[in-house]
Amino acid sequence: MSAAQGGPAGGGGAAGGGVRISPSMMCADFLHLEKDILAMSAGGPDYRGVDYLHVDIMDGSYVPNFTLGPDFCKALARASTLPLDIHLMVQLPERHVPSFAAFPGAIVCIHPETSPHPLRTLDLIRGHGARAGIAMDPAMPVSAVTEMLPLVSMVCVMTVNPGYAGQKLVPSTLTKVRELADLVRARGLDVEIEVDGNVSWENIPRMVEAGARVLVAGSSSLFDGKADLAQNLRRMRKLLG
Ligand code: DX5
Ligand code: ZN
């Protein structure tokens, strides 16, 4: 998707500084949500706040778990103007596009194998005013998505098997990030490459070096509970340089 058509610039932006952070809201403290969102979006004197809010929607069918829904997204939209980075882990996502694609500046990612006609569903997402994206299960090869790349603003590479926080990285997914980054660059596409799952302090430099430009920060970094959110966000921005 070209930048002029609403894709944010910087798919292949400079390493480190051009990397965006999308906190995984399923890892947030639901009893102090607004406080946490304000801490993450504000940033501090020497570090920038987060760029998106990552929202995992699970239906108990495509993945064996249930998490968040449209009402949670409405609450986030009341508390913040940050774009919602909505990750649909649901069967037949086309049924649910109207519930998620209307949030201002939202990006909605589907797992292509869950929709009989993924190109039509990507059109539907854009038709509802959102940016469209695809999420790739660790088993999905790059060759399976090449037809979709010109139609998306983001590719979310799952670096763990979808469905749960707190899992370990699937190492082969970093090779896929590199392959995808090379392909996007070679075709001159403005597609943000996102990594989702075990985005830990150790894995972040390897993920960015491979070509990731959006980091879904969950239980192994931002929400690791070893320091408060502001300290962890500052640490992440310093790590990204
Ligand atoms: C898993 C979700 C991720 C998850 C990441 O299916 O898509 O966003 O919350 O959690 P960590 O960072 O703990 O792997
Ligand atoms: Zn996710």
mmCIF file of C-alpha atoms and ligand atoms in Angstrom:
data_model
loop_
_atom_site.group_PDB
_atom_site.id
_atom_site.type_symbol
_atom_site.label_atom_id
_atom_site.label_comp_id
_atom_site.label_asym_id
_atom_site.label_seq_id
_atom_site.Cartn_x
_atom_site.Cartn_y
_atom_site.Cartn_z
ATOM 1 C CA MET A 1 0.000 0.000 0.000
ATOM 2 C CA SER A 2 1.566 3.368 -0.932
ATOM 3 C CA ALA A 3 1.965 6.033 1.763
ATOM 4 C CA ALA A 4 -0.482 8.356 -0.039
ATOM 5 C CA GLN A 5 -3.248 5.782 0.387
ATOM 6 C CA GLY A 6 -3.196 6.044 4.179
ATOM 7 C CA GLY A 7 -0.372 3.646 4.951
ATOM 8 C CA PRO A 8 1.982 5.323 7.411
ATOM 9 C CA ALA A 9 5.412 5.988 5.986
ATOM 10 C CA GLY A 10 8.390 4.153 7.372
ATOM 11 C CA GLY A 11 7.798 0.560 6.351
ATOM 12 C CA GLY A 12 11.504 0.368 5.749
ATOM 13 C CA GLY A 13 12.413 3.346 7.981
ATOM 14 C CA ALA A 14 15.744 3.737 9.688
ATOM 15 C CA ALA A 15 16.474 1.019 12.261
ATOM 16 C CA GLY A 16 15.910 1.756 15.941
ATOM 17 C CA GLY A 17 14.571 5.291 15.929
ATOM 18 C CA GLY A 18 11.937 4.518 13.289
ATOM 19 C CA VAL A 19 10.601 1.524 15.178
ATOM 20 C CA ARG A 20 7.068 1.732 16.559
ATOM 21 C CA ILE A 21 5.852 0.220 19.810
ATOM 22 C CA SER A 22 2.407 -1.366 20.117
ATOM 23 C CA PRO A 23 1.746 -2.525 23.710
ATOM 24 C CA SER A 24 -0.228 -5.771 23.946
ATOM 25 C CA MET A 25 -3.283 -4.691 25.927
ATOM 26 C CA MET A 26 -4.167 -8.251 26.921
ATOM 27 C CA CYS A 27 -1.050 -8.028 29.138
ATOM 28 C CA ALA A 28 -2.171 -4.741 30.762
ATOM 29 C CA ASP A 29 -3.534 -4.361 34.306
ATOM 30 C CA PHE A 30 -7.279 -4.182 33.637
ATOM 31 C CA LEU A 31 -7.900 -2.615 37.058
ATOM 32 C CA HIS A 32 -5.630 0.355 36.220
ATOM 33 C CA LEU A 33 -6.123 0.524 32.458
ATOM 34 C CA GLU A 34 -6.538 4.302 32.035
ATOM 35 C CA LYS A 35 -3.529 5.023 34.277
ATOM 36 C CA ASP A 36 -1.409 2.579 32.285
ATOM 37 C CA ILE A 37 -2.545 3.990 28.934
ATOM 38 C CA LEU A 38 -1.716 7.543 30.024
ATOM 39 C CA ALA A 39 1.724 6.448 31.280
ATOM 40 C CA MET A 40 2.479 4.679 27.980
ATOM 41 C CA SER A 41 1.139 7.363 25.629
ATOM 42 C CA ALA A 42 2.718 10.329 27.439
ATOM 43 C CA GLY A 43 6.303 9.141 27.290
ATOM 44 C CA GLY A 44 8.840 11.189 29.283
ATOM 45 C CA PRO A 45 11.409 14.018 29.041
ATOM 46 C CA ASP A 46 13.885 11.881 27.082
ATOM 47 C CA TYR A 47 11.757 9.168 25.500
ATOM 48 C CA ARG A 48 8.738 8.967 23.204
ATOM 49 C CA GLY A 49 5.420 7.352 24.137
ATOM 50 C CA VAL A 50 3.992 4.312 22.379
ATOM 51 C CA ASP A 51 2.577 4.487 18.842
ATOM 52 C CA TYR A 52 -0.342 2.053 18.800
ATOM 53 C CA LEU A 53 -2.430 -0.022 21.224
ATOM 54 C CA HIS A 54 -2.356 -3.716 20.245
ATOM 55 C CA VAL A 55 -5.683 -5.463 20.848
ATOM 56 C CA ASP A 56 -5.918 -9.253 20.597
ATOM 57 C CA ILE A 57 -9.388 -10.481 19.655
ATOM 58 C CA MET A 58 -9.784 -14.255 20.110
ATOM 59 C CA ASP A 59 -12.890 -16.371 19.443
ATOM 60 C CA GLY A 60 -12.038 -19.659 21.179
ATOM 61 C CA SER A 61 -12.157 -21.326 17.714
ATOM 62 C CA TYR A 62 -9.279 -20.084 15.538
ATOM 63 C CA VAL A 63 -7.273 -20.039 18.770
ATOM 64 C CA PRO A 64 -8.148 -21.996 21.958
ATOM 65 C CA ASN A 65 -8.584 -18.863 24.074
ATOM 66 C CA PHE A 66 -10.900 -15.882 24.632
ATOM 67 C CA THR A 67 -9.657 -12.338 25.320
ATOM 68 C CA LEU A 68 -10.995 -8.891 24.318
ATOM 69 C CA GLY A 69 -13.906 -7.515 22.243
ATOM 70 C CA PRO A 70 -15.504 -4.372 20.716
ATOM 71 C CA ASP A 71 -16.508 -2.901 24.106
ATOM 72 C CA PHE A 72 -12.911 -3.075 25.303
ATOM 73 C CA CYS A 73 -11.889 -1.223 22.127
ATOM 74 C CA LYS A 74 -14.540 1.439 22.833
ATOM 75 C CA ALA A 75 -13.083 1.931 26.325
ATOM 76 C CA LEU A 76 -9.567 2.296 24.871
ATOM 77 C CA ALA A 77 -10.856 4.821 22.320
ATOM 78 C CA ARG A 78 -12.414 6.849 25.151
ATOM 79 C CA ALA A 79 -9.132 6.861 27.110
ATOM 80 C CA SER A 80 -6.725 7.552 24.232
ATOM 81 C CA THR A 81 -6.411 8.850 20.654
ATOM 82 C CA LEU A 82 -3.685 6.308 19.882
ATOM 83 C CA PRO A 83 -4.541 4.198 16.796
ATOM 84 C CA LEU A 84 -5.815 0.719 17.691
ATOM 85 C CA ASP A 85 -3.763 -2.113 16.217
ATOM 86 C CA ILE A 86 -6.477 -4.765 16.132
ATOM 87 C CA HIS A 87 -5.342 -8.377 15.754
ATOM 88 C CA LEU A 88 -8.294 -10.563 14.750
ATOM 89 C CA MET A 89 -7.687 -14.206 15.691
ATOM 90 C CA VAL A 90 -11.227 -15.209 14.711
ATOM 91 C CA GLN A 91 -12.867 -17.464 12.125
ATOM 92 C CA LEU A 92 -14.710 -15.597 9.317
ATOM 93 C CA PRO A 93 -13.357 -12.140 10.271
ATOM 94 C CA GLU A 94 -15.477 -10.516 7.549
ATOM 95 C CA ARG A 95 -18.457 -10.915 9.919
ATOM 96 C CA HIS A 96 -16.731 -8.773 12.557
ATOM 97 C CA VAL A 97 -15.111 -6.051 10.445
ATOM 98 C CA PRO A 98 -17.896 -3.490 11.120
ATOM 99 C CA SER A 99 -17.353 -3.901 14.888
ATOM 100 C CA PHE A 100 -13.649 -3.049 14.708
ATOM 101 C CA ALA A 101 -12.839 -1.059 11.559
ATOM 102 C CA ALA A 102 -14.612 2.163 12.510
ATOM 103 C CA PHE A 103 -12.194 3.273 15.247
ATOM 104 C CA PRO A 104 -10.310 6.388 14.058
ATOM 105 C CA GLY A 105 -6.912 5.499 12.578
ATOM 106 C CA ALA A 106 -7.396 1.803 13.350
ATOM 107 C CA ILE A 107 -5.465 -0.932 11.594
ATOM 108 C CA VAL A 108 -7.184 -4.314 11.410
ATOM 109 C CA CYS A 109 -5.159 -7.474 10.788
ATOM 110 C CA ILE A 110 -6.731 -10.784 9.805
ATOM 111 C CA HIS A 111 -5.219 -14.263 9.550
ATOM 112 C CA PRO A 112 -5.824 -14.918 5.809
ATOM 113 C CA GLU A 113 -6.582 -18.635 6.281
ATOM 114 C CA THR A 114 -9.625 -17.735 8.416
ATOM 115 C CA SER A 115 -11.422 -15.993 5.511
ATOM 116 C CA PRO A 116 -12.617 -17.823 2.352
ATOM 117 C CA HIS A 117 -11.868 -14.685 0.265
ATOM 118 C CA PRO A 118 -9.120 -12.698 2.062
ATOM 119 C CA LEU A 119 -8.776 -10.045 -0.670
ATOM 120 C CA ARG A 120 -12.477 -9.270 -0.366
ATOM 121 C CA THR A 121 -12.124 -9.013 3.432
ATOM 122 C CA LEU A 122 -9.144 -6.653 3.088
ATOM 123 C CA ASP A 123 -11.281 -4.482 0.775
ATOM 124 C CA LEU A 124 -14.072 -4.576 3.356
ATOM 125 C CA ILE A 125 -11.710 -3.356 6.102
ATOM 126 C CA ARG A 126 -10.578 -0.427 3.970
ATOM 127 C CA GLY A 127 -14.203 0.189 2.948
ATOM 128 C CA HIS A 128 -14.973 0.776 6.639
ATOM 129 C CA GLY A 129 -12.217 3.394 6.843
ATOM 130 C CA ALA A 130 -9.476 1.358 8.529
ATOM 131 C CA ARG A 131 -6.030 0.310 7.309
ATOM 132 C CA ALA A 132 -5.876 -3.366 6.414
ATOM 133 C CA GLY A 133 -3.247 -5.884 7.481
ATOM 134 C CA ILE A 134 -2.535 -9.596 7.592
ATOM 135 C CA ALA A 135 -1.159 -11.703 10.426
ATOM 136 C CA MET A 136 0.966 -14.738 9.644
ATOM 137 C CA ASP A 137 0.935 -17.888 11.789
ATOM 138 C CA PRO A 138 4.492 -19.203 12.376
ATOM 139 C CA ALA A 139 3.752 -22.063 9.933
ATOM 140 C CA MET A 140 2.701 -19.748 7.101
ATOM 141 C CA PRO A 141 5.385 -19.140 4.428
ATOM 142 C CA VAL A 142 5.952 -15.757 2.771
ATOM 143 C CA SER A 143 4.905 -17.283 -0.570
ATOM 144 C CA ALA A 144 1.353 -17.632 0.808
ATOM 145 C CA VAL A 145 0.904 -13.856 1.166
ATOM 146 C CA THR A 146 2.642 -12.340 -1.870
ATOM 147 C CA GLU A 147 -0.685 -11.639 -3.651
ATOM 148 C CA MET A 148 -1.907 -9.684 -0.622
ATOM 149 C CA LEU A 149 1.136 -7.468 0.015
ATOM 150 C CA PRO A 150 0.093 -4.643 -2.382
ATOM 151 C CA LEU A 151 -3.261 -4.434 -0.536
ATOM 152 C CA VAL A 152 -2.048 -4.107 3.058
ATOM 153 C CA SER A 153 -0.426 -1.487 5.291
ATOM 154 C CA MET A 154 0.926 -4.017 7.798
ATOM 155 C CA VAL A 155 2.076 -7.624 8.031
ATOM 156 C CA CYS A 156 2.059 -9.006 11.576
ATOM 157 C CA VAL A 157 4.519 -11.877 11.767
ATOM 158 C CA MET A 158 3.512 -14.084 14.679
ATOM 159 C CA THR A 159 6.754 -14.988 16.404
ATOM 160 C CA VAL A 160 4.890 -17.387 18.718
ATOM 161 C CA ASN A 161 1.905 -19.632 18.060
ATOM 162 C CA PRO A 162 -1.166 -17.368 18.351
ATOM 163 C CA GLY A 163 -3.434 -17.610 21.366
ATOM 164 C CA TYR A 164 -1.474 -16.904 24.566
ATOM 165 C CA ALA A 165 0.943 -14.440 26.120
ATOM 166 C CA GLY A 166 4.115 -15.694 27.806
ATOM 167 C CA GLN A 167 5.291 -18.171 25.154
ATOM 168 C CA LYS A 168 8.805 -18.635 23.726
ATOM 169 C CA LEU A 169 9.946 -17.374 20.306
ATOM 170 C CA VAL A 170 9.675 -19.730 17.291
ATOM 171 C CA PRO A 171 13.229 -19.121 15.927
ATOM 172 C CA SER A 172 12.410 -19.733 12.231
ATOM 173 C CA THR A 173 10.093 -16.711 12.274
ATOM 174 C CA LEU A 174 13.077 -14.321 12.322
ATOM 175 C CA THR A 175 14.212 -15.706 8.956
ATOM 176 C CA LYS A 176 10.701 -15.023 7.702
ATOM 177 C CA VAL A 177 10.867 -11.400 8.929
ATOM 178 C CA ARG A 178 14.087 -10.913 6.957
ATOM 179 C CA GLU A 179 12.633 -12.545 3.819
ATOM 180 C CA LEU A 180 9.524 -10.384 4.063
ATOM 181 C CA ALA A 181 11.546 -7.178 4.630
ATOM 182 C CA ASP A 182 13.680 -7.934 1.571
ATOM 183 C CA LEU A 183 10.560 -8.576 -0.540
ATOM 184 C CA VAL A 184 8.767 -5.415 0.635
ATOM 185 C CA ARG A 185 11.899 -3.336 -0.040
ATOM 186 C CA ALA A 186 12.442 -4.937 -3.480
ATOM 187 C CA ARG A 187 8.852 -4.158 -4.483
ATOM 188 C CA GLY A 188 8.957 -0.621 -3.042
ATOM 189 C CA LEU A 189 5.890 -1.295 -0.903
ATOM 190 C CA ASP A 190 5.080 0.804 2.181
ATOM 191 C CA VAL A 191 4.185 -2.073 4.462
ATOM 192 C CA GLU A 192 4.986 -2.017 8.169
ATOM 193 C CA ILE A 193 6.414 -5.332 9.370
ATOM 194 C CA GLU A 194 5.232 -6.107 12.889
ATOM 195 C CA VAL A 195 6.403 -8.879 15.210
ATOM 196 C CA ASP A 196 4.065 -10.313 17.813
ATOM 197 C CA GLY A 197 5.049 -12.750 20.557
ATOM 198 C CA ASN A 198 7.964 -12.972 23.005
ATOM 199 C CA VAL A 199 9.228 -9.505 22.065
ATOM 200 C CA SER A 200 11.738 -9.712 24.922
ATOM 201 C CA TRP A 201 14.698 -7.508 25.822
ATOM 202 C CA GLU A 202 16.994 -10.169 24.281
ATOM 203 C CA ASN A 203 14.901 -10.684 21.125
ATOM 204 C CA ILE A 204 14.230 -7.004 20.305
ATOM 205 C CA PRO A 205 17.666 -6.264 18.696
ATOM 206 C CA ARG A 206 17.471 -9.467 16.598
ATOM 207 C CA MET A 207 13.899 -8.673 15.474
ATOM 208 C CA VAL A 208 14.796 -5.098 14.439
ATOM 209 C CA GLU A 209 17.988 -6.245 12.705
ATOM 210 C CA ALA A 210 15.880 -8.751 10.705
ATOM 211 C CA GLY A 211 13.544 -5.950 9.556
ATOM 212 C CA ALA A 212 10.742 -5.563 12.124
ATOM 213 C CA ARG A 213 9.461 -1.985 12.409
ATOM 214 C CA VAL A 214 6.566 -2.459 14.830
ATOM 215 C CA LEU A 215 7.039 -4.325 18.131
ATOM 216 C CA VAL A 216 4.091 -5.814 20.018
ATOM 217 C CA ALA A 217 5.361 -5.367 23.550
ATOM 218 C CA GLY A 218 3.893 -7.832 26.012
ATOM 219 C CA SER A 219 4.803 -9.879 29.086
ATOM 220 C CA SER A 220 8.454 -10.345 28.136
ATOM 221 C CA SER A 221 9.321 -6.631 27.988
ATOM 222 C CA LEU A 222 6.952 -3.696 28.646
ATOM 223 C CA PHE A 223 4.648 -5.693 30.965
ATOM 224 C CA ASP A 224 7.347 -7.907 32.560
ATOM 225 C CA GLY A 225 6.417 -6.544 36.012
ATOM 226 C CA LYS A 226 10.096 -6.151 36.954
ATOM 227 C CA ALA A 227 9.864 -2.333 36.660
ATOM 228 C CA ASP A 228 6.984 0.079 36.150
ATOM 229 C CA LEU A 229 5.632 0.845 32.677
ATOM 230 C CA ALA A 230 7.364 4.228 32.375
ATOM 231 C CA GLN A 231 10.763 2.709 33.256
ATOM 232 C CA ASN A 232 10.266 -0.221 30.863
ATOM 233 C CA LEU A 233 9.119 2.072 28.046
ATOM 234 C CA ARG A 234 12.144 4.313 28.575
ATOM 235 C CA ARG A 235 14.386 1.223 28.564
ATOM 236 C CA MET A 236 12.779 0.016 25.317
ATOM 237 C CA ARG A 237 13.244 3.400 23.611
ATOM 238 C CA LYS A 238 16.896 3.475 24.738
ATOM 239 C CA LEU A 239 17.379 -0.051 23.385
ATOM 240 C CA LEU A 240 15.949 1.088 20.039
ATOM 241 C CA GLY A 241 18.286 4.073 19.981
HETATM 242 C C1 DX5 B 1 -0.648 -13.839 21.283
HETATM 243 C C2 DX5 B 1 -0.902 -12.367 21.104
HETATM 244 C C3 DX5 B 1 0.218 -11.499 21.595
HETATM 245 C C4 DX5 B 1 0.580 -11.709 23.071
HETATM 246 C C5 DX5 B 1 2.036 -11.355 23.265
HETATM 247 O O1 DX5 B 1 -1.489 -14.551 20.442
HETATM 248 O O2 DX5 B 1 -1.119 -12.101 19.731
HETATM 249 O O3 DX5 B 1 -0.084 -10.139 21.355
HETATM 250 O O4 DX5 B 1 -0.187 -10.928 23.863
HETATM 251 O O5 DX5 B 1 2.421 -11.671 24.542
HETATM 252 P P1 DX5 B 1 3.953 -11.958 24.912
HETATM 253 O O6 DX5 B 1 4.704 -10.698 24.682
HETATM 254 O O7 DX5 B 1 3.883 -12.327 26.325
HETATM 255 O O8 DX5 B 1 4.428 -13.058 24.029
HETATM 256 ZN ZN ZN B 2 -1.446 -10.015 18.883
#
